[in-house]
mmCIF file of C-alpha atoms in Angstrom:
data_model
loop_
_atom_site.group_PDB
_atom_site.id
_atom_site.type_symbol
_atom_site.label_atom_id
_atom_site.label_comp_id
_atom_site.label_asym_id
_atom_site.label_seq_id
_atom_site.Cartn_x
_atom_site.Cartn_y
_atom_site.Cartn_z
ATOM 1 C CA UNK A 1 -49.727 19.698 -28.486
ATOM 2 C CA UNK A 2 -50.386 22.380 -25.959
ATOM 3 C CA UNK A 3 -51.129 19.776 -23.256
ATOM 4 C CA UNK A 4 -47.781 17.961 -23.881
ATOM 5 C CA UNK A 5 -45.872 21.217 -23.637
ATOM 6 C CA UNK A 6 -47.573 22.033 -20.402
ATOM 7 C CA UNK A 7 -46.525 18.342 -19.292
ATOM 8 C CA UNK A 8 -43.008 19.014 -20.328
ATOM 9 C CA UNK A 9 -42.745 22.206 -18.666
ATOM 10 C CA UNK A 10 -44.118 20.720 -15.513
ATOM 11 C CA UNK A 11 -41.579 17.875 -15.559
ATOM 12 C CA UNK A 12 -38.565 20.336 -16.181
ATOM 13 C CA UNK A 13 -39.963 22.644 -13.291
ATOM 14 C CA UNK A 14 -40.099 19.649 -10.760
ATOM 15 C CA UNK A 15 -36.634 18.550 -11.787
ATOM 16 C CA UNK A 16 -35.327 22.180 -11.003
ATOM 17 C CA UNK A 17 -37.055 21.848 -7.790
ATOM 18 C CA UNK A 18 -35.423 18.703 -6.879
ATOM 19 C CA UNK A 19 -32.155 20.128 -7.759
ATOM 20 C CA UNK A 20 -32.828 23.329 -5.565
ATOM 21 C CA UNK A 21 -33.884 21.213 -2.697
ATOM 22 C CA UNK A 22 -30.766 18.888 -2.953
ATOM 23 C CA UNK A 23 -28.465 22.081 -3.047
ATOM 24 C CA UNK A 24 -30.402 23.502 0.081
ATOM 25 C CA UNK A 25 -29.794 20.065 1.924
ATOM 26 C CA UNK A 26 -26.396 19.996 1.125
ATOM 27 C CA UNK A 27 -25.841 23.912 2.218
ATOM 28 C CA UNK A 28 -27.727 23.222 5.447
ATOM 29 C CA UNK A 29 -26.215 19.844 6.262
ATOM 30 C CA UNK A 30 -24.351 21.349 9.398
ATOM 31 C CA UNK A 31 -27.558 22.845 10.733
ATOM 32 C CA UNK A 32 -29.416 19.481 10.073
ATOM 33 C CA UNK A 33 -26.865 17.807 11.989
ATOM 34 C CA UNK A 34 -26.806 20.236 14.832
ATOM 35 C CA UNK A 35 -30.439 19.988 15.032
ATOM 36 C CA UNK A 36 -30.333 15.970 15.263
ATOM 37 C CA UNK A 37 -27.834 15.991 18.034
ATOM 38 C CA UNK A 38 -29.773 18.701 19.888
ATOM 39 C CA UNK A 39 -32.841 16.454 19.874
ATOM 40 C CA UNK A 40 -30.868 13.431 20.793
ATOM 41 C CA UNK A 41 -29.429 15.349 23.757
ATOM 42 C CA UNK A 42 -33.029 16.461 24.804
ATOM 43 C CA UNK A 43 -33.944 12.754 24.708
ATOM 44 C CA UNK A 44 -31.081 11.369 26.831
ATOM 45 C CA UNK A 45 -31.248 14.069 29.311
ATOM 46 C CA UNK A 46 -34.214 12.570 30.917
ATOM 47 C CA UNK A 47 -32.349 9.061 31.369
ATOM 48 C CA UNK A 48 -29.851 7.787 33.519
ATOM 49 C CA UNK A 49 -26.657 7.812 31.533
ATOM 50 C CA UNK A 50 -23.789 5.409 32.096
ATOM 51 C CA UNK A 51 -20.798 4.289 30.094
ATOM 52 C CA UNK A 52 -20.126 0.549 29.615
ATOM 53 C CA UNK A 53 -16.806 -1.112 29.890
ATOM 54 C CA UNK A 54 -14.704 -0.947 26.479
ATOM 55 C CA UNK A 55 -13.420 -4.385 27.157
ATOM 56 C CA UNK A 56 -16.863 -6.297 27.198
ATOM 57 C CA UNK A 57 -17.956 -8.441 24.518
ATOM 58 C CA UNK A 58 -21.221 -6.483 23.987
ATOM 59 C CA UNK A 59 -19.373 -3.270 23.466
ATOM 60 C CA UNK A 60 -16.754 -4.586 21.201
ATOM 61 C CA UNK A 61 -19.361 -6.351 18.891
ATOM 62 C CA UNK A 62 -21.615 -3.353 19.024
ATOM 63 C CA UNK A 63 -18.792 -1.082 18.048
ATOM 64 C CA UNK A 64 -17.462 -3.120 15.301
ATOM 65 C CA UNK A 65 -20.892 -3.520 13.678
ATOM 66 C CA UNK A 66 -21.539 0.358 13.815
ATOM 67 C CA UNK A 67 -18.197 1.124 12.443
ATOM 68 C CA UNK A 68 -18.723 -1.457 9.575
ATOM 69 C CA UNK A 69 -22.246 -0.067 8.722
ATOM 70 C CA UNK A 70 -20.934 3.692 9.061
ATOM 71 C CA UNK A 71 -18.079 2.879 6.577
ATOM 72 C CA UNK A 72 -20.517 1.225 4.146
ATOM 73 C CA UNK A 73 -23.110 4.208 4.540
ATOM 74 C CA UNK A 74 -20.309 6.990 4.476
ATOM 75 C CA UNK A 75 -18.781 5.781 1.044
ATOM 76 C CA UNK A 76 -22.075 4.742 -0.573
ATOM 77 C CA UNK A 77 -23.461 8.187 -0.016
ATOM 78 C CA UNK A 78 -20.129 9.811 -0.881
ATOM 79 C CA UNK A 79 -20.461 8.239 -4.079
ATOM 80 C CA UNK A 80 -24.145 9.308 -4.453
ATOM 81 C CA UNK A 81 -23.314 12.749 -3.715
ATOM 82 C CA UNK A 82 -20.487 12.849 -6.121
ATOM 83 C CA UNK A 83 -22.898 11.633 -8.988
ATOM 84 C CA UNK A 84 -25.410 14.267 -7.932
ATOM 85 C CA UNK A 85 -22.971 17.079 -8.140
ATOM 86 C CA UNK A 86 -21.849 15.990 -11.773
ATOM 87 C CA UNK A 87 -25.185 17.470 -12.827
ATOM 88 C CA UNK A 88 -24.452 21.098 -11.442
ATOM 89 C CA UNK A 89 -23.592 23.760 -13.791
ATOM 90 C CA UNK A 90 -20.323 24.299 -12.285
ATOM 91 C CA UNK A 91 -19.001 20.848 -13.023
ATOM 92 C CA UNK A 92 -20.704 20.617 -16.593
ATOM 93 C CA UNK A 93 -19.211 23.584 -17.672
ATOM 94 C CA UNK A 94 -15.646 22.828 -16.554
ATOM 95 C CA UNK A 95 -15.976 19.312 -17.903
ATOM 96 C CA UNK A 96 -17.313 20.738 -21.324
ATOM 97 C CA UNK A 97 -14.646 22.944 -21.695
ATOM 98 C CA UNK A 98 -11.893 20.457 -20.898
ATOM 99 C CA UNK A 99 -13.304 17.744 -23.376
ATOM 100 C CA UNK A 100 -13.558 20.415 -26.084
ATOM 101 C CA UNK A 101 -9.923 21.536 -25.673
ATOM 102 C CA UNK A 102 -8.796 17.903 -25.229
ATOM 103 C CA UNK A 103 -10.196 16.996 -28.675
ATOM 104 C CA UNK A 104 -8.108 19.601 -30.184
ATOM 105 C CA UNK A 105 -4.820 17.842 -29.257
ATOM 106 C CA UNK A 106 -4.090 15.085 -32.018
ATOM 107 C CA UNK A 107 -1.716 12.205 -31.793
ATOM 108 C CA UNK A 108 0.893 14.317 -33.907
ATOM 109 C CA UNK A 109 0.944 16.880 -31.114
ATOM 110 C CA UNK A 110 2.111 14.568 -28.448
ATOM 111 C CA UNK A 111 5.970 14.913 -29.110
ATOM 112 C CA UNK A 112 5.417 18.718 -28.737
ATOM 113 C CA UNK A 113 2.975 18.408 -25.808
ATOM 114 C CA UNK A 114 5.937 16.438 -24.031
ATOM 115 C CA UNK A 115 8.285 19.273 -24.468
ATOM 116 C CA UNK A 116 5.643 21.678 -23.321
ATOM 117 C CA UNK A 117 5.106 19.678 -20.079
ATOM 118 C CA UNK A 118 8.804 19.798 -19.310
ATOM 119 C CA UNK A 119 8.927 23.482 -19.703
ATOM 120 C CA UNK A 120 5.885 23.894 -17.719
ATOM 121 C CA UNK A 121 7.362 22.120 -14.833
ATOM 122 C CA UNK A 122 10.530 24.079 -14.956
ATOM 123 C CA UNK A 123 8.593 27.315 -15.042
ATOM 124 C CA UNK A 124 6.292 26.125 -12.251
ATOM 125 C CA UNK A 125 9.190 25.115 -10.155
ATOM 126 C CA UNK A 126 11.132 28.514 -10.743
ATOM 127 C CA UNK A 127 7.756 30.293 -9.547
ATOM 128 C CA UNK A 128 7.519 28.267 -6.320
ATOM 129 C CA UNK A 129 10.972 28.594 -5.283
ATOM 130 C CA UNK A 130 10.883 32.328 -6.130
ATOM 131 C CA UNK A 131 7.842 32.539 -4.051
ATOM 132 C CA UNK A 132 9.460 30.839 -1.065
ATOM 133 C CA UNK A 133 12.539 33.064 -1.229
ATOM 134 C CA UNK A 134 10.375 36.190 -1.010
ATOM 135 C CA UNK A 135 8.310 34.818 1.754
ATOM 136 C CA UNK A 136 11.778 34.256 3.650
ATOM 137 C CA UNK A 137 13.171 37.655 2.934
ATOM 138 C CA UNK A 138 15.864 36.144 0.553
ATOM 139 C CA UNK A 139 16.665 36.703 -3.086
ATOM 140 C CA UNK A 140 17.483 34.483 -6.308
ATOM 141 C CA UNK A 141 21.127 35.786 -5.805
ATOM 142 C CA UNK A 142 21.284 34.211 -2.201
ATOM 143 C CA UNK A 143 20.254 30.968 -3.637
ATOM 144 C CA UNK A 144 22.506 31.061 -6.358
ATOM 145 C CA UNK A 145 25.392 31.964 -3.857
ATOM 146 C CA UNK A 146 24.360 29.047 -1.714
ATOM 147 C CA UNK A 147 24.236 26.574 -4.569
ATOM 148 C CA UNK A 148 27.779 27.920 -5.503
ATOM 149 C CA UNK A 149 28.986 26.978 -1.847
ATOM 150 C CA UNK A 150 28.813 30.150 -0.190
ATOM 151 C CA UNK A 151 28.453 29.644 3.492
ATOM 152 C CA UNK A 152 25.434 31.430 5.478
ATOM 153 C CA UNK A 153 24.441 31.421 9.118
ATOM 154 C CA UNK A 154 22.657 28.407 10.237
ATOM 155 C CA UNK A 155 19.285 29.660 10.110
ATOM 156 C CA UNK A 156 19.512 31.069 6.556
ATOM 157 C CA UNK A 157 21.354 27.998 5.449
ATOM 158 C CA UNK A 158 18.418 25.950 6.482
ATOM 159 C CA UNK A 159 15.818 28.019 4.798
ATOM 160 C CA UNK A 160 18.001 27.929 1.598
ATOM 161 C CA UNK A 161 18.444 24.101 1.793
ATOM 162 C CA UNK A 162 14.761 23.617 2.433
ATOM 163 C CA UNK A 163 13.993 25.830 -0.690
ATOM 164 C CA UNK A 164 16.624 24.173 -2.889
ATOM 165 C CA UNK A 165 14.971 20.858 -2.092
ATOM 166 C CA UNK A 166 11.566 21.798 -3.742
ATOM 167 C CA UNK A 167 10.850 19.337 -6.404
ATOM 168 C CA UNK A 168 9.262 19.965 -9.670
ATOM 169 C CA UNK A 169 5.580 18.974 -10.148
ATOM 170 C CA UNK A 170 5.092 15.957 -12.434
ATOM 171 C CA UNK A 171 3.305 16.667 -15.642
ATOM 172 C CA UNK A 172 2.808 14.381 -18.694
ATOM 173 C CA UNK A 173 0.726 14.311 -21.645
ATOM 174 C CA UNK A 174 -1.291 11.286 -20.246
ATOM 175 C CA UNK A 175 -2.001 13.370 -17.072
ATOM 176 C CA UNK A 176 -3.385 16.093 -19.190
ATOM 177 C CA UNK A 177 -5.330 14.285 -21.615
ATOM 178 C CA UNK A 178 -6.578 11.416 -19.238
ATOM 179 C CA UNK A 179 -10.342 11.952 -18.023
ATOM 180 C CA UNK A 180 -9.765 10.073 -15.377
ATOM 181 C CA UNK A 181 -7.126 9.821 -12.539
ATOM 182 C CA UNK A 182 -3.847 9.253 -14.305
ATOM 183 C CA UNK A 183 -1.516 6.645 -12.589
ATOM 184 C CA UNK A 184 2.126 7.029 -11.914
ATOM 185 C CA UNK A 185 3.099 4.336 -14.305
ATOM 186 C CA UNK A 186 4.678 5.095 -17.703
ATOM 187 C CA UNK A 187 2.410 6.056 -20.454
ATOM 188 C CA UNK A 188 3.015 3.160 -22.568
ATOM 189 C CA UNK A 189 3.270 0.515 -19.558
ATOM 190 C CA UNK A 190 0.616 -2.203 -20.000
ATOM 191 C CA UNK A 191 -2.115 -1.640 -17.155
ATOM 192 C CA UNK A 192 -2.605 -5.588 -17.241
ATOM 193 C CA UNK A 193 0.406 -6.168 -15.218
ATOM 194 C CA UNK A 194 -1.108 -4.107 -12.109
ATOM 195 C CA UNK A 195 -4.844 -5.252 -12.787
ATOM 196 C CA UNK A 196 -4.956 -8.024 -10.371
ATOM 197 C CA UNK A 197 -3.363 -6.148 -7.395
ATOM 198 C CA UNK A 198 -5.753 -3.357 -8.085
ATOM 199 C CA UNK A 199 -8.811 -5.459 -7.785
ATOM 200 C CA UNK A 200 -7.557 -7.292 -4.673
ATOM 201 C CA UNK A 201 -7.043 -3.863 -3.105
ATOM 202 C CA UNK A 202 -10.705 -2.593 -4.028
ATOM 203 C CA UNK A 203 -12.093 -5.893 -2.626
ATOM 204 C CA UNK A 204 -10.539 -5.557 0.795
ATOM 205 C CA UNK A 205 -13.336 -3.260 2.190
ATOM 206 C CA UNK A 206 -15.981 -5.414 0.905
ATOM 207 C CA UNK A 207 -14.273 -8.586 2.514
ATOM 208 C CA UNK A 208 -13.980 -6.972 5.991
ATOM 209 C CA UNK A 209 -17.501 -5.912 5.843
ATOM 210 C CA UNK A 210 -18.751 -9.288 4.792
ATOM 211 C CA UNK A 211 -16.601 -11.055 7.458
ATOM 212 C CA UNK A 212 -18.116 -8.799 10.164
ATOM 213 C CA UNK A 213 -21.798 -9.344 8.916
ATOM 214 C CA UNK A 214 -21.457 -13.057 8.591
ATOM 215 C CA UNK A 215 -19.987 -13.434 12.020
ATOM 216 C CA UNK A 216 -23.061 -11.482 13.662
ATOM 217 C CA UNK A 217 -25.387 -13.450 15.709
ATOM 218 C CA UNK A 218 -28.525 -11.934 16.549
ATOM 219 C CA UNK A 219 -31.027 -12.734 19.526
ATOM 220 C CA UNK A 220 -34.321 -11.090 20.071
ATOM 221 C CA UNK A 221 -34.390 -8.906 23.518
ATOM 222 C CA UNK A 222 -37.221 -9.632 25.883
ATOM 223 C CA UNK A 223 -39.025 -7.169 27.701
ATOM 224 C CA UNK A 224 -37.879 -3.867 25.803
ATOM 225 C CA UNK A 225 -38.502 -0.863 27.874
ATOM 226 C CA UNK A 226 -38.409 2.727 26.785
ATOM 227 C CA UNK A 227 -34.833 3.213 28.138
ATOM 228 C CA UNK A 228 -33.852 0.232 25.709
ATOM 229 C CA UNK A 229 -35.450 1.918 22.838
ATOM 230 C CA UNK A 230 -33.753 5.256 23.666
ATOM 231 C CA UNK A 231 -30.569 3.316 23.895
ATOM 232 C CA UNK A 232 -30.981 1.944 20.500
ATOM 233 C CA UNK A 233 -31.807 5.310 18.844
ATOM 234 C CA UNK A 234 -28.625 6.921 20.490
ATOM 235 C CA UNK A 235 -26.710 4.124 19.211
ATOM 236 C CA UNK A 236 -28.070 4.431 15.531
ATOM 237 C CA UNK A 237 -28.245 8.195 15.719
ATOM 238 C CA UNK A 238 -24.561 8.541 14.316
ATOM 239 C CA UNK A 239 -25.388 6.503 11.214
ATOM 240 C CA UNK A 240 -27.593 9.274 9.472
ATOM 241 C CA UNK A 241 -25.118 11.973 10.500
ATOM 242 C CA UNK A 242 -22.191 9.825 8.996
ATOM 243 C CA UNK A 243 -24.517 9.427 5.846
ATOM 244 C CA UNK A 244 -25.253 13.375 5.448
ATOM 245 C CA UNK A 245 -21.487 13.779 5.971
ATOM 246 C CA UNK A 246 -20.305 11.422 3.197
ATOM 247 C CA UNK A 247 -23.123 12.825 0.921
ATOM 248 C CA UNK A 248 -21.871 16.268 1.420
ATOM 249 C CA UNK A 249 -18.301 15.229 1.284
ATOM 250 C CA UNK A 250 -18.751 13.722 -2.571
ATOM 251 C CA UNK A 251 -20.958 16.721 -3.458
ATOM 252 C CA UNK A 252 -18.361 19.129 -2.601
ATOM 253 C CA UNK A 253 -15.529 17.148 -4.027
ATOM 254 C CA UNK A 254 -17.131 16.790 -7.527
ATOM 255 C CA UNK A 255 -18.513 20.117 -7.531
ATOM 256 C CA UNK A 256 -15.567 22.079 -6.488
ATOM 257 C CA UNK A 257 -12.412 19.755 -6.442
ATOM 258 C CA UNK A 258 -12.958 18.132 -9.608
ATOM 259 C CA UNK A 259 -14.360 21.064 -11.495
ATOM 260 C CA UNK A 260 -11.417 22.821 -10.488
ATOM 261 C CA UNK A 261 -9.076 20.190 -11.587
ATOM 262 C CA UNK A 262 -10.605 20.132 -15.008
ATOM 263 C CA UNK A 263 -10.550 23.843 -15.270
ATOM 264 C CA UNK A 264 -6.728 23.694 -14.436
ATOM 265 C CA UNK A 265 -5.986 21.065 -17.031
ATOM 266 C CA UNK A 266 -8.027 22.860 -19.714
ATOM 267 C CA UNK A 267 -6.038 26.177 -18.791
ATOM 268 C CA UNK A 268 -2.830 24.213 -19.457
ATOM 269 C CA UNK A 269 -4.027 22.530 -22.750
ATOM 270 C CA UNK A 270 -5.195 25.972 -23.855
ATOM 271 C CA UNK A 271 -1.784 27.361 -23.238
ATOM 272 C CA UNK A 272 -0.118 24.725 -25.204
ATOM 273 C CA UNK A 273 -2.497 25.099 -28.136
ATOM 274 C CA UNK A 274 -1.802 28.999 -28.309
ATOM 275 C CA UNK A 275 2.041 28.222 -28.168
ATOM 276 C CA UNK A 276 1.681 26.218 -31.148
ATOM 277 C CA UNK A 277 0.252 29.244 -32.888
#
């Protein structure tokens, strides 16, 4: 039993070490990329550098293949980074709090929640307009006078007109209670009507990548020199950097943007539950 406990502790410790190593990698991503670029520049400094014409067939085919590869690598690692960040404490706490508050809203609360959402949008709009007026050195009385038809000088009139056009933020029960990204369609609209179009749009990147990879024709290079090897390394050097950036972007998105999104929705739901008494 003691041996099993020791094994379990060692597994947990190793898992924690992997997490720390991942966080350290993300936090130092900029330094890693800078170091990689420096090493590449050291290598190419001792070679003769020339730029090929952008209109040659070789340049166009190489560029197209590299761009396609970079897009695949970037979005694949962006997704991997996002999945990794979902295991961080920041994301887990925000998600758990949101889920617990979301479960407290029953079907009978939807009608009241719609009214609450309308009121919240109105209050939020009023706040943004008041904030904009203060920044421009104007007052709510100026806005009322402008809306009543009072004439101001050109500069002030433009400011008031711009502030008056500020629109309310869209907020619905579906947006608050949906775990994923809520669409702009109505809450009762059948998603089946837009399913085919959505699937086609998602397949466009894969179709483009497949077209490029199928059309590529490879032939072996004869008599590779050290300069040819360096040229190949230089061309491929951008791919790991793009991969690092994609992974970092996905990680940051889930850890900060998504976690903040869950926290905001949780705050609004909590405010609604308190208003119910």
